[in-house]
Coordinates of C-alpha atoms and ligand atoms in Angstrom, one line a residue:
M1 CA 94.4 100.9 129.4
G2 CA 93.7 99.9 126.0
R3 CA 93.5 97.2 123.3
L4 CA 94.9 97.0 120.0
R5 CA 93.6 94.3 117.6
I6 CA 95.5 93.4 114.5
L7 CA 93.2 93.3 111.7
G8 CA 95.7 92.5 109.0
S9 CA 99.3 91.7 109.2
G10 CA 100.1 91.2 105.5
T11 CA 101.8 92.9 102.6
S12 CA 100.0 94.6 99.6
T13 CA 99.3 91.3 98.0
G14 CA 98.0 89.5 101.1
V15 CA 99.1 86.1 102.1
P16 CA 98.3 83.6 100.4
E17 CA 99.4 85.4 97.3
I18 CA 97.1 84.6 94.4
G19 CA 98.4 81.5 92.4
C20 CA 101.2 80.9 94.8
T21 CA 101.8 77.2 96.1
C22 CA 104.9 78.0 98.4
P23 CA 104.8 76.5 102.0
V24 CA 103.7 79.7 103.5
C25 CA 100.7 80.3 101.1
T26 CA 99.6 76.6 101.5
S27 CA 100.1 76.4 105.1
T28 CA 97.2 75.5 107.3
D29 CA 98.4 77.6 110.3
P30 CA 95.8 80.5 110.4
R31 CA 98.6 82.7 111.6
D32 CA 100.1 82.4 108.0
N33 CA 97.0 83.8 106.5
R34 CA 97.6 87.6 106.2
L35 CA 95.1 90.2 105.3
R36 CA 96.2 93.8 104.1
A37 CA 97.7 95.7 107.1
S38 CA 95.3 97.5 109.5
S39 CA 94.6 97.6 113.2
L40 CA 91.8 98.7 115.5
L41 CA 92.7 100.5 118.7
H42 CA 90.5 100.8 121.7
T43 CA 91.6 103.6 124.1
D44 CA 89.9 104.7 127.4
D45 CA 87.5 106.9 125.2
A46 CA 88.0 106.2 121.6
V47 CA 88.0 103.7 118.8
I48 CA 90.6 104.4 116.4
L49 CA 91.1 102.5 113.0
I50 CA 94.6 102.7 111.6
D51 CA 94.6 102.2 107.7
C52 CA 91.5 100.9 106.0
G53 CA 92.7 98.5 103.2
P54 CA 90.7 96.3 100.8
D55 CA 90.1 93.7 103.3
F56 CA 88.3 95.9 105.8
R57 CA 84.9 94.5 105.0
E58 CA 86.0 91.0 105.7
Q59 CA 88.1 92.2 108.8
M60 CA 84.8 93.7 110.2
L61 CA 82.7 90.8 109.5
S62 CA 84.9 88.6 111.5
A63 CA 85.0 91.2 114.4
S64 CA 83.1 90.5 117.4
S65 CA 81.2 93.8 117.7
F66 CA 79.8 96.6 115.5
E67 CA 80.6 100.0 117.0
K68 CA 81.3 103.5 116.3
I69 CA 84.7 104.3 114.8
D70 CA 85.8 107.8 116.3
G71 CA 88.5 108.4 113.7
V72 CA 90.7 106.5 111.0
L73 CA 94.4 107.3 110.9
V74 CA 95.7 106.9 107.4
T75 CA 99.5 106.3 106.9
H76 CA 99.5 106.7 103.0
E77 CA 97.4 106.7 100.0
H78 CA 98.7 103.3 98.6
Y79 CA 95.7 101.0 97.8
D80 CA 96.6 98.4 100.3
H81 CA 95.9 100.9 103.2
V82 CA 92.9 102.9 101.8
G83 CA 91.2 100.5 99.5
G84 CA 88.4 99.7 102.0
L85 CA 87.4 103.3 102.9
D86 CA 84.2 102.9 100.9
D87 CA 83.2 100.0 103.3
L88 CA 82.9 102.6 106.2
R89 CA 79.4 103.1 104.9
P90 CA 77.6 101.0 107.6
F91 CA 79.5 103.1 110.3
G92 CA 78.1 106.3 109.2
R93 CA 74.9 105.3 111.2
F94 CA 76.8 106.3 114.4
A95 CA 78.3 109.5 113.3
D96 CA 80.4 111.0 110.5
I97 CA 83.9 109.8 110.5
P98 CA 86.9 111.9 110.2
I99 CA 89.8 110.4 108.1
Y100 CA 93.3 111.9 109.2
S101 CA 96.3 112.0 107.1
N102 CA 98.9 114.2 105.5
A103 CA 98.1 116.9 102.7
Y104 CA 99.4 114.6 100.0
T105 CA 97.2 111.5 100.9
I106 CA 94.2 113.9 101.6
A107 CA 94.5 115.2 98.0
H108 CA 94.8 111.7 96.6
L109 CA 91.7 110.6 98.5
R110 CA 89.8 113.5 97.3
A111 CA 90.6 112.6 93.9
R112 CA 89.9 109.0 94.2
M113 CA 86.6 109.2 96.0
P114 CA 85.2 112.4 94.6
Y115 CA 81.5 111.1 95.1
C116 CA 82.2 111.5 98.9
F117 CA 83.2 115.0 98.8
V118 CA 80.7 117.0 96.6
D119 CA 78.0 119.2 97.8
K120 CA 75.0 117.0 96.7
V121 CA 76.0 113.7 97.8
Y122 CA 74.2 110.5 96.7
P123 CA 72.3 108.9 99.5
G124 CA 74.1 105.9 101.0
I125 CA 77.8 107.0 100.3
P126 CA 80.3 106.7 103.2
R127 CA 79.9 109.6 105.7
I128 CA 83.5 110.5 105.9
Y129 CA 85.3 113.7 105.9
L130 CA 89.1 114.6 105.5
Q131 CA 91.2 116.1 108.1
E132 CA 94.8 117.2 107.2
V133 CA 97.5 116.6 109.9
E134 CA 101.2 117.1 110.1
A135 CA 104.1 115.2 111.3
G136 CA 105.0 116.7 114.6
Q137 CA 101.7 118.3 115.4
A138 CA 99.8 116.4 117.9
F139 CA 95.8 116.4 117.9
H140 CA 93.1 114.5 119.8
I141 CA 90.5 112.1 118.9
N142 CA 88.0 112.5 121.9
R143 CA 90.6 112.8 124.6
T144 CA 93.1 110.5 123.2
E145 CA 96.3 112.3 122.0
V146 CA 97.8 111.2 118.5
L147 CA 101.1 112.3 117.3
P148 CA 101.6 111.9 113.7
L149 CA 105.3 111.3 112.7
R150 CA 107.4 111.3 109.6
V151 CA 108.4 108.0 108.0
M152 CA 110.1 107.5 104.6
H153 CA 108.6 105.0 102.4
G154 CA 111.5 104.8 100.0
R155 CA 111.4 108.5 98.7
L156 CA 107.7 109.1 99.8
P157 CA 107.1 110.8 103.1
I158 CA 104.3 109.1 104.8
L159 CA 103.0 109.2 108.4
G160 CA 103.4 106.8 111.5
Y161 CA 101.4 107.5 114.6
R162 CA 102.0 107.6 118.3
I163 CA 98.6 107.1 119.9
G164 CA 97.6 107.6 123.6
G165 CA 101.2 108.1 124.3
R166 CA 101.7 104.3 124.7
V167 CA 101.3 102.8 121.3
G168 CA 103.3 103.4 118.2
Y169 CA 102.2 102.3 114.8
I170 CA 104.7 102.4 111.7
T171 CA 104.1 100.8 108.5
D172 CA 105.7 100.8 105.0
M173 CA 108.7 102.3 106.6
H174 CA 112.2 102.2 104.8
T175 CA 113.8 104.8 106.9
M176 CA 113.0 107.3 109.7
P177 CA 114.5 110.6 110.5
E178 CA 116.3 111.0 113.9
E179 CA 113.3 113.0 115.1
S180 CA 110.9 110.3 114.7
Y181 CA 112.9 107.9 116.8
E182 CA 112.9 110.6 119.5
Q183 CA 109.1 110.8 119.3
L184 CA 108.8 106.9 119.8
K185 CA 110.6 106.7 123.2
D186 CA 109.1 104.9 126.0
L187 CA 106.3 103.0 124.1
D188 CA 104.4 100.1 125.8
V189 CA 103.5 98.7 122.2
L190 CA 105.3 99.2 118.9
V191 CA 103.9 97.9 115.7
I192 CA 106.2 98.1 112.7
N193 CA 106.8 96.8 109.3
A194 CA 109.1 93.9 108.5
L195 CA 108.6 92.6 104.9
R196 CA 110.9 89.5 104.3
P197 CA 114.6 88.7 104.8
E198 CA 115.7 90.2 101.5
P199 CA 116.3 94.0 101.1
H200 CA 113.6 95.9 99.4
P201 CA 113.9 99.5 98.0
T202 CA 110.8 100.9 99.9
H203 CA 110.3 98.6 102.8
Q204 CA 112.4 97.5 105.8
N205 CA 113.5 93.8 105.7
I206 CA 113.5 91.7 108.7
S207 CA 117.0 92.5 110.0
E208 CA 116.3 96.3 109.4
A209 CA 113.1 96.1 111.3
L210 CA 115.0 94.3 114.2
K211 CA 117.5 97.1 114.3
A212 CA 114.8 99.9 114.3
A213 CA 112.7 98.0 117.0
G214 CA 116.0 97.5 119.2
R215 CA 116.8 101.4 118.9
I216 CA 113.0 102.3 119.7
G217 CA 113.0 99.7 122.6
A218 CA 109.3 99.4 123.2
K219 CA 108.3 97.1 125.9
E220 CA 106.7 94.8 123.3
T221 CA 107.2 94.9 119.5
Y222 CA 105.0 93.3 116.8
F223 CA 105.9 93.1 113.2
I224 CA 103.5 93.6 110.4
H225 CA 103.2 93.9 106.7
M226 CA 104.9 90.6 106.0
S227 CA 105.0 88.9 102.6
H228 CA 104.9 85.2 102.0
H229 CA 108.9 85.3 101.7
A230 CA 109.0 86.1 105.5
G231 CA 108.4 82.4 106.3
L232 CA 106.1 80.3 108.5
H233 CA 104.8 82.0 111.5
A234 CA 105.8 79.0 113.7
D235 CA 109.4 79.1 112.5
I236 CA 110.1 82.8 112.7
E237 CA 108.5 83.3 116.0
K238 CA 111.2 81.1 117.6
Q239 CA 114.1 82.9 116.1
L240 CA 113.0 86.4 117.2
P241 CA 114.6 88.0 120.4
P242 CA 112.3 88.3 123.6
H243 CA 109.7 91.0 123.3
V244 CA 109.7 90.9 119.6
H245 CA 107.0 89.1 117.7
F246 CA 105.4 88.3 114.3
A247 CA 101.9 89.7 114.6
Y248 CA 99.1 87.7 113.0
D249 CA 95.5 88.6 112.0
G250 CA 93.1 88.6 115.0
L251 CA 96.0 89.0 117.6
E252 CA 94.7 91.3 120.5
I253 CA 97.3 93.2 122.5
D254 CA 96.3 94.6 125.9
F255 CA 98.5 97.6 127.2
Ligands
LIG301 ZN1 101.7 98.8 102.3
LIG302 ZN1 103.6 82.2 98.4

């Protein structure tokens, strides 16, 4: 058994967007406030953070507990998914934290945060280390199995993850190879991106996300990475098929 907490359900700008006065950005429904996409997963034996965007600090301040993070799964190096890694500093008091991603992302993180990966480190820096993983090659965080899978973010190959056999987490997906669909069979929970109704060159829109979700056929599917163009939570939720939901910040899913 486990629990997944949606820390952020928004696209790269977050919702509300700065300066926007549209009905979604001015909505008083808290489910229409969307921090940058990230989730925290508790399995039987591990606490796993998926992506660590620029809202991580705020997301942790509103969390009910402060506890050890056993590993961070990074999908790709875009700022909205890694901008909060420096704020892992307080978590270093429990143990050094492994950051898992593909070779391309690891190289970008090393270049972007050089002060974390030099021999003589400044006191107080985040105690993180980089672990390269590859699509199709399963590994473990404690005893929890993690399978990275290939996702295409436009032309950029990034990673999705199947965790503990039961949860799939896919963000910033435009397309996915056949193999990845195979690797996502028989899930209890699927979290997958759905940007807005209109098409986008590097992200699925809502109808593409519905098609992918239908094909994967998880028991429950939750959409994330929505922009303000996706509409009001209360309206959209009614239009979705059974077992497909718009996630919102703070949502907790038991599986
Ligand atoms: Zn993104
Ligand atoms: Zn807006």
